[in-house]
Coordinates of C-alpha atoms in Angstrom, one line a residue:
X1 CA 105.2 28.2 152.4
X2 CA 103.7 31.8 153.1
X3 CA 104.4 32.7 149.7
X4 CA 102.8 29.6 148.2
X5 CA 99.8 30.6 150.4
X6 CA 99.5 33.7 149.5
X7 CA 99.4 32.8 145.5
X8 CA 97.0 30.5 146.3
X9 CA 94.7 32.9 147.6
X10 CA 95.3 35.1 145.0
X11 CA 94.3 32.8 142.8
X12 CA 90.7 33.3 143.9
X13 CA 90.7 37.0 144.2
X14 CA 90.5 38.7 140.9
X15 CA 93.6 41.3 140.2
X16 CA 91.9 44.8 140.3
X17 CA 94.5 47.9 139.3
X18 CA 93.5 51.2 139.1
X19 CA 94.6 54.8 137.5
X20 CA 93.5 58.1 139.2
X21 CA 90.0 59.0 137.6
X22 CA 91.5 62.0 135.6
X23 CA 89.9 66.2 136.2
X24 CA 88.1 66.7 133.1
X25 CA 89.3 70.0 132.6
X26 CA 92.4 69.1 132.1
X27 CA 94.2 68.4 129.1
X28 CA 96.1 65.0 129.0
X29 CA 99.7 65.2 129.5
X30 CA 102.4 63.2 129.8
X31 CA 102.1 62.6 133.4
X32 CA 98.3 61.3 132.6
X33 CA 100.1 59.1 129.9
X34 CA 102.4 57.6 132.7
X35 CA 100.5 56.7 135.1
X36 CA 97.8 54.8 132.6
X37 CA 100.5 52.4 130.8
X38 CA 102.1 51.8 134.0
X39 CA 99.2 50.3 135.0
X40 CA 98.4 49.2 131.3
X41 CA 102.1 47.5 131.5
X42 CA 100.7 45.6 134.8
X43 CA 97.0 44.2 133.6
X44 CA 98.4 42.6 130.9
X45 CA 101.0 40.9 132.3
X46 CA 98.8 39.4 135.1
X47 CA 96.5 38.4 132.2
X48 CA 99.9 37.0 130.6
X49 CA 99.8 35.0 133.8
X50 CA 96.2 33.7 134.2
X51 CA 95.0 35.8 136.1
X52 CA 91.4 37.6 136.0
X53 CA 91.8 41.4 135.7
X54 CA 90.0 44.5 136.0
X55 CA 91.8 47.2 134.9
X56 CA 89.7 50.5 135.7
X57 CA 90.4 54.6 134.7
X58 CA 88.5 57.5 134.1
X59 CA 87.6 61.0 134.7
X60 CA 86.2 63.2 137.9
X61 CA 83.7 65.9 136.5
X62 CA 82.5 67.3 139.1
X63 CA 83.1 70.9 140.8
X64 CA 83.8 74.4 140.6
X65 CA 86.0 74.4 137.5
X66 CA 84.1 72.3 135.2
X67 CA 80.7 74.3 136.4
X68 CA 82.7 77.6 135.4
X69 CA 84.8 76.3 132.2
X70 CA 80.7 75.4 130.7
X71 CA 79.2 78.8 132.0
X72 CA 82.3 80.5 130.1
X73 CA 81.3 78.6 126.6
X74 CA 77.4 78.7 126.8
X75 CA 77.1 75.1 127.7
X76 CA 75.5 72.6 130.9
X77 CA 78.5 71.2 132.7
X78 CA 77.6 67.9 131.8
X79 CA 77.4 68.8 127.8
X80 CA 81.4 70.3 128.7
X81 CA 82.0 67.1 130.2
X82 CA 80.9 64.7 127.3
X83 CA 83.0 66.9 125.5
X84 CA 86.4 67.2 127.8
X85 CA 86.2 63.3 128.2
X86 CA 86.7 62.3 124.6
X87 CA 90.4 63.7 125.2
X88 CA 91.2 60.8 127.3
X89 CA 89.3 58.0 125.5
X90 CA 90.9 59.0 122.4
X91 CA 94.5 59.0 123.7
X92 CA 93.7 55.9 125.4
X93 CA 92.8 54.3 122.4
X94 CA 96.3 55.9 120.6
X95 CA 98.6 54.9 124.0
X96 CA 97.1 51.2 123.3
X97 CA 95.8 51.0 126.5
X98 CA 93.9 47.9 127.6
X99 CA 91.6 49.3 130.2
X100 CA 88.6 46.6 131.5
X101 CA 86.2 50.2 131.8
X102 CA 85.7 54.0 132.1
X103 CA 84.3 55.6 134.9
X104 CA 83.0 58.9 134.8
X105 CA 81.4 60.4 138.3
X106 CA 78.5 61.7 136.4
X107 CA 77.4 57.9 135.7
X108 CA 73.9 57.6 137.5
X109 CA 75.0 54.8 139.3
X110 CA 77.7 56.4 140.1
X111 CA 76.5 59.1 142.1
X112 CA 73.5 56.7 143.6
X113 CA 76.5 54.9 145.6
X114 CA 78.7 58.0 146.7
X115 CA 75.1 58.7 148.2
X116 CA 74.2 55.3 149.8
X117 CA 78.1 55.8 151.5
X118 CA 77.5 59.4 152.6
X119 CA 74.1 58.3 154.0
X120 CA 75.5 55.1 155.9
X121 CA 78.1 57.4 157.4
X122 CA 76.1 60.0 158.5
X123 CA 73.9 56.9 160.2
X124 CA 76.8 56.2 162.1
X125 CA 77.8 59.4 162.9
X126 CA 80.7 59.7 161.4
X127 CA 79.3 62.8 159.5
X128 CA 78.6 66.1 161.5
X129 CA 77.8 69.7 160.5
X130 CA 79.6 72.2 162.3
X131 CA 80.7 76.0 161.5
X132 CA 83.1 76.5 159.9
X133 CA 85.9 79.2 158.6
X134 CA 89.3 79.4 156.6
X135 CA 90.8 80.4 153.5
X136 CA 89.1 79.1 150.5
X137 CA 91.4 78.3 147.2
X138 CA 88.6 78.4 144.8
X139 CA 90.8 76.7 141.4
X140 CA 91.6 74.1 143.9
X141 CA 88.5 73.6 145.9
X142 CA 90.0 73.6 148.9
X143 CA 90.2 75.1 152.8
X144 CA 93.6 75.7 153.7
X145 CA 94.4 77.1 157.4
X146 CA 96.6 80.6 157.8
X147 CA 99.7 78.2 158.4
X148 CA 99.2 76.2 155.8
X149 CA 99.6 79.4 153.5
X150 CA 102.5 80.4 151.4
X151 CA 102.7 84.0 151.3
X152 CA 99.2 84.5 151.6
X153 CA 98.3 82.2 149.0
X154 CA 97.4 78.7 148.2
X155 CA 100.0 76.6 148.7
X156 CA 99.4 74.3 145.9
X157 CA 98.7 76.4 143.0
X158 CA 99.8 79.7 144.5
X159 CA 97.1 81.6 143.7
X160 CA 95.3 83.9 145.7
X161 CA 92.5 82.9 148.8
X162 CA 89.3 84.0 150.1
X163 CA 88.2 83.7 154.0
X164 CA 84.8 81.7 153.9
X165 CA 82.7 81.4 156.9
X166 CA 80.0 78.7 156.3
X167 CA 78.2 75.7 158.0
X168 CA 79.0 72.6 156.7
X169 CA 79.3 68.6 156.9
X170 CA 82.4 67.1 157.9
X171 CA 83.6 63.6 157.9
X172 CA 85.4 62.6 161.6
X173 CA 88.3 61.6 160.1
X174 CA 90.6 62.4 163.0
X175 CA 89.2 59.5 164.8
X176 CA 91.3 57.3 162.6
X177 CA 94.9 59.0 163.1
X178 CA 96.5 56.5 165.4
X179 CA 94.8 53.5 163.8
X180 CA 96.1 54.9 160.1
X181 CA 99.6 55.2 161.6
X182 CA 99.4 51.7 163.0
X183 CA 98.2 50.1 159.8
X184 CA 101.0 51.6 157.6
X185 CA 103.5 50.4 160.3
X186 CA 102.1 47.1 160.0
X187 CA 102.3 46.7 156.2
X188 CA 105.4 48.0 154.8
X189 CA 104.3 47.7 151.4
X190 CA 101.2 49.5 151.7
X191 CA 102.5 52.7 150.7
X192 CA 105.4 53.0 147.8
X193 CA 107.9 54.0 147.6
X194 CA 109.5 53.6 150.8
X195 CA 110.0 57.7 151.0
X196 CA 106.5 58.1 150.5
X197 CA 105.3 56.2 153.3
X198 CA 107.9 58.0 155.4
X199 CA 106.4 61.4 154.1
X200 CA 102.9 60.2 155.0
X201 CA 103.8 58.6 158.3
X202 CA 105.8 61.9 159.1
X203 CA 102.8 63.8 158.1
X204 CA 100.7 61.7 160.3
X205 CA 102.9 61.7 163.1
X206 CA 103.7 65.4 163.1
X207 CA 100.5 67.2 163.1
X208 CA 97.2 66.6 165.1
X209 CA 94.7 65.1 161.0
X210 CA 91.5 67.3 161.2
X211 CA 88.3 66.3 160.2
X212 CA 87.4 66.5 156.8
X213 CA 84.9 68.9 154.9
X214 CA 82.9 67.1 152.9
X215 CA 80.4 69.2 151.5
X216 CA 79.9 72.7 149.5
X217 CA 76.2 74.8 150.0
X218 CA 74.2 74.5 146.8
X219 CA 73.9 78.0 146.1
X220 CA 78.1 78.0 146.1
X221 CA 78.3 74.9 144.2
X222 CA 75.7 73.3 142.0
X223 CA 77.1 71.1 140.2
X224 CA 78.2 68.1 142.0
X225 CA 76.5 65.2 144.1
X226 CA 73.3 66.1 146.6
X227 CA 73.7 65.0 150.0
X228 CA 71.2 62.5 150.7
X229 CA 70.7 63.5 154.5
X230 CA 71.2 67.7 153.3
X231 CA 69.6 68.6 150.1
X232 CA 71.0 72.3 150.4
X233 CA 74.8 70.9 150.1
X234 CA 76.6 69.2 147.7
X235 CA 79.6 66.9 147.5
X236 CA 82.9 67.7 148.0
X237 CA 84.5 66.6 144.6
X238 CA 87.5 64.1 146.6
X239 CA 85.0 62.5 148.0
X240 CA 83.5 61.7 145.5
X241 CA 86.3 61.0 143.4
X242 CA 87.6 58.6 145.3
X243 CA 84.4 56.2 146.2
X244 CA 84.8 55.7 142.4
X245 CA 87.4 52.6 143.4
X246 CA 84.6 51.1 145.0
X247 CA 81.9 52.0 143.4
X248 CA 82.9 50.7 139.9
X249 CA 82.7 47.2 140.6
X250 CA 79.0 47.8 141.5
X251 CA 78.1 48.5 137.9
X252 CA 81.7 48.0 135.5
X253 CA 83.3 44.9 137.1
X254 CA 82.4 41.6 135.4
X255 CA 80.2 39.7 138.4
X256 CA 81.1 36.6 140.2
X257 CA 84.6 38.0 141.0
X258 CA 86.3 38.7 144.4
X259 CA 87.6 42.1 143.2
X260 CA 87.9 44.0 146.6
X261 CA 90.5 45.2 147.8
X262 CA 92.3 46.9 145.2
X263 CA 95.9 45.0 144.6
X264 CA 97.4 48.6 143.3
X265 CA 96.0 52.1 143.3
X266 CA 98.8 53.9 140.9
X267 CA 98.7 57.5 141.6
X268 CA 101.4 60.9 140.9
X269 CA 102.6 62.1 144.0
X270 CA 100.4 64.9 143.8
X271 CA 97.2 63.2 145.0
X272 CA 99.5 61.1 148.0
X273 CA 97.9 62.9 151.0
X274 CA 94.1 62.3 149.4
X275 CA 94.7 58.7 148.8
X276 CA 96.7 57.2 151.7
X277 CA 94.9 59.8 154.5
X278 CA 91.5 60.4 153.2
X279 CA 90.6 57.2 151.0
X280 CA 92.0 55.2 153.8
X281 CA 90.3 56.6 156.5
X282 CA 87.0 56.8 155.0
X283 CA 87.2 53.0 154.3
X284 CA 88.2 52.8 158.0
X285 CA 84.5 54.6 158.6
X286 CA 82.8 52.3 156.2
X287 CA 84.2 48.4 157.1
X288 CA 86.1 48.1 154.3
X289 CA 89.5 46.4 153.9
X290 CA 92.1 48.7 152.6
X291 CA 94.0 48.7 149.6
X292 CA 96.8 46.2 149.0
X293 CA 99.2 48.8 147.8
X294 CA 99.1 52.7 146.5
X295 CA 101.8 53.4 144.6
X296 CA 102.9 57.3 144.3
X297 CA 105.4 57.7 141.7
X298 CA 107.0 60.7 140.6
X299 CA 106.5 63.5 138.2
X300 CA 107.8 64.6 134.7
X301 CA 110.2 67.4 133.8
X302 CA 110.8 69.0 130.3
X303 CA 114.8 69.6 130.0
X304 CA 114.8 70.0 133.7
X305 CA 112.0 72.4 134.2
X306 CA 108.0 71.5 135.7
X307 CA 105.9 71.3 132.8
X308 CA 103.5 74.5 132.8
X309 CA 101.1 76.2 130.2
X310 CA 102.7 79.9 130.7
X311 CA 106.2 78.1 129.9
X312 CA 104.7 76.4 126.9
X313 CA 106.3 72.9 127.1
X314 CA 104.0 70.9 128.5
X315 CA 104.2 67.5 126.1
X316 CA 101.2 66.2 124.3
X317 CA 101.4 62.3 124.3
X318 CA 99.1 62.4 121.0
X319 CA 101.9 64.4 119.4
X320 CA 104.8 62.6 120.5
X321 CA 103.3 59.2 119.3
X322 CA 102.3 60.9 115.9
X323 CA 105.9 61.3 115.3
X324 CA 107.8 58.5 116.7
X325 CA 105.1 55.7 117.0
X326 CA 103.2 54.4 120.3
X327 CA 105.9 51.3 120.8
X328 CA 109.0 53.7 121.5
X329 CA 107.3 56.5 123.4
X330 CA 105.9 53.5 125.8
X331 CA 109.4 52.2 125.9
X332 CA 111.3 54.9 126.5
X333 CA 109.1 56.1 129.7
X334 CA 109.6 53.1 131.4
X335 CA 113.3 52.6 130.1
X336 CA 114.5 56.0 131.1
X337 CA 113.5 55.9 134.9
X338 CA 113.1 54.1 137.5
X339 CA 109.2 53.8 138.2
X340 CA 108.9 56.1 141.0
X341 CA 111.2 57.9 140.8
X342 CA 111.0 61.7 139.0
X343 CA 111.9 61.9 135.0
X344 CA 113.1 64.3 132.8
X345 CA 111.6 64.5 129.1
X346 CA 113.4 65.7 126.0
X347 CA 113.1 64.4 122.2
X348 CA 116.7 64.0 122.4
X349 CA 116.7 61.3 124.9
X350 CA 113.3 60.1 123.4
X351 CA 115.6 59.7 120.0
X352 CA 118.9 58.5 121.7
X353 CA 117.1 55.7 123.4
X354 CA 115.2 54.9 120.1
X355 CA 119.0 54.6 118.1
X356 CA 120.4 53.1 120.8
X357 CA 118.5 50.3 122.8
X358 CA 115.6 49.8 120.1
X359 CA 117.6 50.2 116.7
X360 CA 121.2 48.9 117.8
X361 CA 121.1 46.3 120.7
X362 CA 117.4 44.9 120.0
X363 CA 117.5 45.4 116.4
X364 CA 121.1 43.7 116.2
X365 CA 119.8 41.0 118.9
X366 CA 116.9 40.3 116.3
X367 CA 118.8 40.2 113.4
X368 CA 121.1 37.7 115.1
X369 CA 118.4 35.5 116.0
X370 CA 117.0 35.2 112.5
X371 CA 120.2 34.5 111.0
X372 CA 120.8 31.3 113.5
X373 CA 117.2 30.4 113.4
X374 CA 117.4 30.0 109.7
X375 CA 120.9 28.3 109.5
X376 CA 120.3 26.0 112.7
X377 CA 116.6 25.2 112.4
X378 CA 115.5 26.2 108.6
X379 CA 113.5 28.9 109.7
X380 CA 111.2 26.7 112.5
X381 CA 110.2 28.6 115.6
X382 CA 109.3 26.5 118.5
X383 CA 107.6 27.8 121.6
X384 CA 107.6 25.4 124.5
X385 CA 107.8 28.0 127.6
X386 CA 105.0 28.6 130.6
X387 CA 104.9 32.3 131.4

């Protein structure tokens, strides 16, 4: 009876999935081309079943690393950024991909939102500025503590840090620890896989959450979002990253819908901590139900090794499809693995899954089906079957 209920009530509530929006900078890989059909692979079966859907991706363009990649080629960060995008929106288009709309942070009203929400927070007083110091990871745009440090270097990309003294605004997010814990407890399914919500309620449970830095001086970083309270600081690019879930259905998102909350936000396992400890938190601060699930699934290997520039095999999707067609690559990434679980890539297994599931057993199932359908019903197909 709970289930019945529960479809019911679904059945007013539009189905709203989402991708990460993408870094601009980057160039798509194959861990961009997973995530988007896996969510692709969801939207249209939830169409298939009548349901209204808003499918939404795009791309974050904001921060140090776009500002600097345009200074380097004579260009306004935003002329690099028209630019950069056309990467995704292109493969997109070659991956088939059935997205409702594209978000881009540098949309007007876009960035009119991110600053309605940081100027309802700081109302509330759930934004302070304080003084602040710690190791800065410029490439990542982000304050790590001495402990957090791997041999003196960022932790993530393992490059090298500077120690930054600064005032800035930070979001109270620590406030929300306890309550956090309580809600993932609470709904098993908010966080998948199941080892993911461990690592994020060990994470939680573990350590004492600090408050958040949400901003960057102006005359440190230009190019991103004003603070509406602070015109001398700017946005802290996850911030406004992530208020692009919520701020898409204000301008993208067919009207007359109940959209909120997401049903899935699909994510690598990369961006876990900013998703189910930030993002939830700060829609803690604001009101806001929380997502219905986020969904961190795993990473892509080449031939057993993490895909990297220096090592030269990082896969381009746009390459792969050239040469074996869109229908197989799509097949074979969600035939191969488990969906959260990590994959290895090769064009070996690419082919031997090609030969041996879409060549021999469909190929010989379809062959089969034609012969009977011609000797048992002349040729007749008849469809009578509710999806």
């Amino acid at each position: 009876q709970r289930r019945l209920l529960e479809e019911k009530m679904n059945q007013n509530k539009g189905f709203y999935i989402t991708t990460p929006i993408y870094y601009v900078n980057d160039i798509p890989h194959i861990g961009h081309a997973y995530t988007t059909i896996a969510a692709d692979i969801l939207a249209r079966y939830m169409r298939l079943k009548g349901r209204k859907v808003f499918f939404l991706t795009g791309t974050d363009e904001h921060g140090q690393k776009v500002e600097r990649a345009a200074l380097q080629k004579g260009k306004t960060p935003k002329e690099h950024a028209d630019i950069m995008v056309e990467n995704f929106k292109t493969l997109w288009k070659g991956l088939n991909i059935s997205n409702d709309a594209f978000i881009r942070t540098t949309d007007e009203e876009h960035k009119r939102i991110v600053q309605e929400i940081l100027q309802r927070l700081y109302d509330k007083g759930e934004i302070v500025k304080r003084k602040y110091s710690g190791m800065y990871c410029t490439p990542c745009e982000r304050f790590w503590t001495e402990k957090d440090l791997v041999e003196g270097k960022c932790p993530d990309c393992g490059r090298d840090v500077e120690f930054i003294e600064e005032e800035n605004y930070f979001f109270l997010m620590s406030k929300y620890q306890q309550a956090l814990i309580e809600h993932i407890e609470k709904k098993p399914s908010y966080i998948l896989p199941e080892t993911r919500k461990n690592e994020v309620l060990g994470f939680l449970k573990n350590r004492t959450l600090g408050d958040l830095c949400i901003s960057r001086p102006k005359h440190r970083l230009e190019w991103g979002i004003i603070l509406p309270f602070d015109e001398n600081y700017t946005t802290y690019v996850w911030f406004d990253a992530l208020v692009n879930y919520y701020s898409a259905l204000k301008y993208l998102a067919p009207e007359n819908v109940e959209w909120w909350p997401p049903d899935h936000h699909l994510i690598g396992k990369d961006i876990l901590t900013t998703h189910a400890v930030y993002w939830s938190t700060m829609l803690m601060a604001l009101e806001l139900p929380l997502p219905r699930n986020i969904f961190a699934h795993g990473w892509w290997t080449v031939k057993g090794k993490k895909m990297s520039k220096s090592l030269g095999n990082v896969v381009n999707p746009s390459e792969v499809i050239k040469k074996y067609g869109v229908d197989a690559f799509r097949y074979f990434l969600f035939r191969e693995v488990s969906f959260g679980l990590d994959g290895d890539f090769s064009e070996e297994a690419l082919i031997r899954r090609i030969n041996n599931d879409l060549a021999n057993d469909f190929g010989n199932l379809l062959n089969r089906f034609l012969v009977m359908n011609e000797k048992y019903m002349k040729g007749a197909v008849k469809i009578n079957s509710i999806i």
